[in-house]
XYZ file of N, CA and C in Angstrom:
390
model
N 30.670 -107.968 -47.991
C 30.232 -107.622 -46.661
C 30.556 -106.157 -46.394
N 29.596 -105.410 -45.910
C 29.802 -104.007 -45.608
C 30.161 -103.852 -44.135
N 31.315 -103.231 -43.857
C 31.742 -103.015 -42.471
C 31.064 -101.776 -41.906
N 30.741 -101.841 -40.650
C 30.133 -100.718 -39.942
C 31.198 -100.062 -39.065
N 30.950 -98.854 -38.626
C 31.896 -98.148 -37.768
C 31.880 -98.763 -36.385
N 33.065 -99.197 -35.939
C 33.193 -99.773 -34.611
C 32.855 -101.238 -34.521
N 32.321 -101.833 -35.581
C 31.970 -103.256 -35.530
C 32.398 -103.937 -36.817
N 32.836 -105.132 -36.679
C 33.124 -105.969 -37.835
C 32.806 -107.397 -37.442
N 32.755 -108.247 -38.379
C 32.444 -109.638 -38.101
C 33.469 -110.205 -37.125
N 33.006 -110.685 -35.976
C 33.886 -111.318 -35.006
C 34.619 -110.372 -34.071
N 34.376 -109.085 -34.092
C 35.098 -108.198 -33.188
C 34.724 -106.742 -33.362
N 35.579 -105.869 -32.826
C 35.354 -104.427 -32.875
C 36.627 -103.746 -33.327
N 36.470 -102.510 -33.789
C 37.630 -101.678 -34.076
C 37.274 -100.250 -33.722
N 38.308 -99.435 -33.488
C 38.088 -98.026 -33.206
C 37.963 -97.310 -34.536
N 36.849 -96.647 -34.761
C 36.542 -96.044 -36.048
C 36.934 -94.573 -36.098
N 38.073 -94.293 -36.696
C 38.472 -92.907 -36.918
C 37.502 -92.225 -37.881
N 37.006 -93.000 -38.841
C 36.036 -92.453 -39.789
C 34.758 -92.036 -39.058
N 34.371 -92.786 -38.036
C 33.197 -92.409 -37.247
C 33.385 -91.065 -36.558
N 34.593 -90.792 -36.067
C 34.892 -89.491 -35.443
C 34.771 -88.390 -36.500
N 35.308 -88.639 -37.679
C 35.223 -87.653 -38.760
C 33.779 -87.389 -39.168
N 32.956 -88.412 -39.199
C 31.541 -88.234 -39.548
C 30.866 -87.268 -38.565
N 31.166 -87.427 -37.289
C 30.574 -86.539 -36.272
C 31.082 -85.116 -36.451
N 32.397 -84.952 -36.649
C 32.963 -83.609 -36.864
C 32.328 -82.977 -38.100
N 32.248 -83.718 -39.187
C 31.636 -83.189 -40.416
C 30.170 -82.819 -40.216
N 29.454 -83.598 -39.428
C 28.046 -83.295 -39.150
C 27.920 -81.889 -38.558
N 28.758 -81.590 -37.552
C 28.676 -80.278 -36.909
C 29.218 -79.171 -37.813
N 30.246 -79.453 -38.608
C 30.734 -78.456 -39.575
C 29.645 -78.100 -40.582
N 28.940 -79.114 -41.072
C 27.865 -78.881 -42.040
C 26.700 -78.097 -41.448
N 26.583 -78.115 -40.144
C 25.534 -77.336 -39.468
C 26.000 -75.924 -39.144
N 27.232 -75.584 -39.541
C 27.737 -74.225 -39.356
C 28.566 -74.013 -38.095
N 28.813 -75.056 -37.340
C 29.646 -74.910 -36.142
C 31.108 -74.811 -36.565
N 31.862 -73.992 -35.859
C 33.279 -73.826 -36.202
C 34.202 -74.272 -35.077
N 33.728 -74.259 -33.863
C 34.548 -74.681 -32.727
C 34.139 -76.101 -32.329
N 34.871 -77.059 -32.854
C 34.584 -78.472 -32.629
C 35.849 -79.110 -32.083
N 35.713 -79.892 -31.030
C 36.883 -80.551 -30.461
C 36.535 -81.980 -30.085
N 37.162 -82.919 -30.761
C 37.054 -84.331 -30.398
C 38.238 -84.656 -29.503
N 37.996 -85.367 -28.420
C 39.061 -85.771 -27.504
C 39.214 -87.283 -27.576
N 40.419 -87.726 -27.880
C 40.709 -89.139 -28.097
C 41.952 -89.499 -27.287
N 41.963 -90.636 -26.600
C 43.191 -91.056 -25.907
C 44.342 -91.235 -26.904
N 45.525 -90.731 -26.556
C 46.667 -90.752 -27.466
C 47.010 -92.158 -27.962
N 46.788 -93.175 -27.147
C 47.168 -94.523 -27.577
C 46.396 -94.965 -28.820
N 45.251 -94.328 -29.097
C 44.471 -94.686 -30.284
C 45.209 -94.325 -31.573
N 46.149 -93.376 -31.496
C 46.834 -92.905 -32.695
C 47.700 -93.979 -33.341
N 48.232 -94.896 -32.647
C 49.058 -95.898 -33.289
C 48.713 -97.269 -32.783
N 47.518 -97.401 -32.351
C 47.096 -98.612 -31.670
C 47.048 -99.810 -32.602
N 47.735 -100.845 -32.191
C 47.631 -102.104 -32.921
C 47.036 -103.172 -32.002
N 46.245 -102.723 -31.044
C 45.592 -103.613 -30.088
C 44.748 -104.635 -30.850
N 44.953 -105.886 -30.560
C 44.230 -106.930 -31.284
C 42.754 -106.989 -30.898
N 42.400 -106.529 -29.703
C 40.996 -106.565 -29.264
C 40.176 -105.437 -29.871
N 40.797 -104.282 -30.062
C 40.068 -103.134 -30.618
C 41.050 -102.255 -31.396
N 41.506 -102.716 -32.559
C 42.498 -101.949 -33.317
C 41.925 -100.655 -33.898
N 42.827 -99.717 -34.155
C 42.453 -98.446 -34.755
C 42.556 -98.579 -36.270
N 41.502 -98.151 -36.942
C 41.497 -98.151 -38.406
C 41.631 -96.729 -38.918
N 42.409 -96.549 -39.947
C 42.588 -95.260 -40.625
C 43.059 -94.137 -39.695
N 44.161 -94.339 -38.963
C 44.629 -93.293 -38.036
C 45.030 -91.998 -38.731
N 45.268 -92.039 -40.041
C 45.600 -90.804 -40.752
C 44.446 -89.800 -40.691
N 43.234 -90.291 -40.488
C 42.075 -89.393 -40.321
C 42.256 -88.563 -39.058
N 42.764 -89.182 -37.997
C 43.013 -88.448 -36.753
C 44.068 -87.367 -36.965
N 45.120 -87.691 -37.747
C 46.155 -86.696 -38.046
C 45.553 -85.478 -38.724
N 44.681 -85.718 -39.690
C 44.040 -84.628 -40.432
C 43.161 -83.785 -39.507
N 42.377 -84.436 -38.668
C 41.500 -83.703 -37.741
C 42.319 -82.900 -36.736
N 43.429 -83.472 -36.270
C 44.293 -82.744 -35.328
C 44.913 -81.529 -36.014
N 45.398 -81.717 -37.234
C 46.018 -80.622 -37.985
C 45.038 -79.469 -38.194
N 43.770 -79.796 -38.399
C 42.741 -78.772 -38.615
C 42.228 -78.173 -37.302
N 42.684 -78.714 -36.168
C 42.296 -78.165 -34.871
C 41.015 -78.735 -34.297
N 40.499 -79.805 -34.887
C 39.249 -80.398 -34.417
C 39.459 -81.554 -33.445
N 40.697 -81.961 -33.233
C 40.967 -83.111 -32.392
C 42.143 -82.821 -31.473
N 42.013 -83.253 -30.229
C 43.110 -83.216 -29.266
C 43.201 -84.585 -28.623
N 44.404 -84.922 -28.219
C 44.622 -86.207 -27.569
C 44.691 -86.027 -26.063
N 44.100 -86.968 -25.340
C 44.271 -87.010 -23.889
C 45.496 -87.882 -23.610
N 46.175 -87.632 -22.485
C 47.443 -88.323 -22.229
C 47.297 -89.839 -22.052
N 48.267 -90.543 -22.591
C 48.433 -91.979 -22.347
C 49.878 -92.299 -22.688
N 50.394 -93.372 -22.103
C 51.782 -93.753 -22.367
C 51.993 -95.208 -21.978
N 53.066 -95.754 -22.493
C 53.455 -97.110 -22.132
C 54.609 -97.031 -21.134
N 54.473 -97.762 -20.044
C 55.535 -97.877 -19.059
C 55.793 -99.369 -18.877
N 56.986 -99.795 -19.264
C 57.350 -101.214 -19.174
C 56.279 -102.114 -19.803
N 55.913 -101.796 -21.023
C 54.921 -102.565 -21.788
C 53.526 -102.552 -21.183
N 53.250 -101.623 -20.317
C 51.919 -101.487 -19.713
C 51.336 -100.137 -20.117
N 50.125 -100.160 -20.630
C 49.475 -98.926 -21.069
C 48.888 -98.190 -19.872
N 49.273 -96.928 -19.719
C 48.737 -96.054 -18.678
C 47.884 -95.004 -19.391
N 46.595 -94.978 -19.088
C 45.664 -94.077 -19.760
C 45.023 -93.171 -18.718
N 44.995 -91.870 -19.012
C 44.303 -90.938 -18.113
C 42.798 -91.179 -18.207
N 42.099 -90.696 -17.203
C 40.643 -90.834 -17.206
C 40.085 -89.736 -18.110
N 39.919 -90.052 -19.392
C 39.578 -89.026 -20.374
C 38.212 -88.391 -20.156
N 37.324 -89.041 -19.403
C 36.015 -88.430 -19.128
C 36.175 -87.081 -18.415
N 37.160 -86.973 -17.534
C 37.406 -85.698 -16.843
C 37.842 -84.621 -17.845
N 38.705 -84.996 -18.777
C 39.142 -84.042 -19.804
C 37.948 -83.582 -20.633
N 37.076 -84.500 -20.961
C 35.900 -84.178 -21.769
C 35.009 -83.183 -21.042
N 34.716 -83.453 -19.785
C 33.838 -82.555 -19.028
C 34.487 -81.191 -18.794
N 35.770 -81.167 -18.470
C 36.466 -79.886 -18.266
C 36.480 -79.065 -19.555
N 36.724 -79.720 -20.673
C 36.757 -79.024 -21.962
C 35.379 -78.478 -22.316
N 34.346 -79.288 -22.150
C 32.981 -78.839 -22.456
C 32.572 -77.680 -21.558
N 32.957 -77.738 -20.301
C 32.628 -76.653 -19.371
C 33.353 -75.375 -19.782
N 34.631 -75.499 -20.106
C 35.442 -74.333 -20.495
C 34.888 -73.650 -21.746
N 34.520 -74.441 -22.752
C 34.049 -73.890 -24.022
C 32.535 -73.714 -24.076
N 31.847 -74.022 -22.969
C 30.384 -73.965 -22.936
C 29.813 -74.798 -24.093
N 30.342 -76.003 -24.227
C 30.018 -76.861 -25.361
C 29.074 -77.985 -24.968
N 28.539 -78.646 -25.981
C 27.782 -79.879 -25.775
C 28.758 -81.043 -25.838
N 28.332 -82.171 -25.307
C 29.111 -83.404 -25.352
C 28.315 -84.417 -26.155
N 28.954 -85.023 -27.143
C 28.326 -86.088 -27.917
C 28.950 -87.391 -27.446
N 28.185 -88.182 -26.712
C 28.702 -89.426 -26.138
C 27.540 -90.276 -25.656
N 27.750 -91.569 -25.619
C 26.773 -92.456 -24.992
C 27.154 -92.782 -23.558
N 28.166 -92.121 -23.040
C 28.571 -92.269 -21.644
C 27.631 -91.415 -20.786
N 27.207 -91.946 -19.656
C 26.319 -91.192 -18.757
C 27.071 -90.326 -17.762
N 28.367 -90.556 -17.576
C 29.210 -89.794 -16.654
C 28.653 -89.796 -15.228
N 27.968 -90.854 -14.839
C 27.338 -90.910 -13.511
C 28.332 -90.697 -12.375
N 29.492 -91.339 -12.480
C 30.486 -91.217 -11.412
C 30.977 -89.777 -11.263
N 31.164 -89.072 -12.378
C 31.687 -87.712 -12.317
C 30.623 -86.689 -11.938
N 29.374 -87.004 -12.182
C 28.299 -86.100 -11.769
C 28.299 -85.933 -10.249
N 28.743 -86.955 -9.540
C 28.785 -86.910 -8.079
C 29.972 -86.095 -7.566
N 30.984 -85.913 -8.397
C 32.202 -85.211 -7.989
C 32.070 -83.697 -8.000
N 31.283 -83.184 -8.931
C 31.292 -81.740 -9.153
C 29.902 -81.293 -9.598
N 29.294 -80.337 -8.862
C 27.944 -79.883 -9.234
C 27.883 -79.240 -10.628
N 28.976 -78.593 -11.058
C 28.989 -78.012 -12.401
C 28.955 -79.112 -13.462
N 29.662 -80.190 -13.201
C 29.651 -81.310 -14.141
C 28.281 -81.961 -14.178
N 27.639 -82.036 -13.030
C 26.295 -82.622 -12.970
C 25.342 -81.824 -13.861
N 25.367 -80.510 -13.722
C 24.500 -79.660 -14.542
C 24.865 -79.777 -16.023
N 26.155 -79.836 -16.319
C 26.617 -79.989 -17.693
C 26.070 -81.265 -18.314
N 26.202 -82.362 -17.614
C 25.733 -83.659 -18.131
C 24.214 -83.657 -18.280
N 23.515 -83.062 -17.336
C 22.050 -83.049 -17.388
C 21.501 -82.155 -18.497
N 22.267 -81.141 -18.910
C 21.722 -80.170 -19.865
C 22.409 -80.152 -21.225
N 23.637 -80.712 -21.326
C 24.366 -80.586 -22.589
C 24.987 -81.894 -23.079
N 24.424 -83.008 -22.700
C 24.900 -84.297 -23.180
C 23.961 -84.791 -24.270
N 24.533 -85.084 -25.446
C 23.767 -85.584 -26.578
C 24.183 -87.027 -26.826
N 23.238 -87.938 -26.713
C 23.498 -89.339 -27.009
C 23.382 -89.543 -28.523
N 24.125 -90.477 -29.041
C 24.015 -90.779 -30.460
C 23.479 -92.193 -30.621
N 22.886 -92.409 -31.764
C 22.331 -93.712 -32.075
C 22.873 -94.123 -33.429
N 23.400 -95.307 -33.498
C 23.909 -95.836 -34.754
C 22.960 -96.940 -35.213
N 22.438 -96.790 -36.393
C 21.513 -97.771 -36.952
C 22.303 -98.828 -37.726
N 22.146 -100.077 -37.363
C 22.848 -101.169 -38.043
C 21.891 -101.954 -38.885
């Protein structure tokens, strides 16, 4: 059985390899300033509903400067995660970058006119063929 990124028989997993594929795609196209933003809890996640596979890939991408973590932490066995969509939009705006995501960011488009324009003009959806 061949496993796909983010999906496996009977469940899902967080695909670090999928993040690397996207980074490599842009590197192969000649881009040098690439930043993937991932919630920190993904780095050692053993969540049974959506476990992280191959977290060493994230270490390598971070070491090379292609990945940054958004804040998250455990408080009394409860995971507290920042709203990483805001980090993504702020980072893309700062670097005048495109966003590769299937998120529509509808809620954040209403918060800030700059974010609205960013989402309308620089959001690239991806399609995974299964």
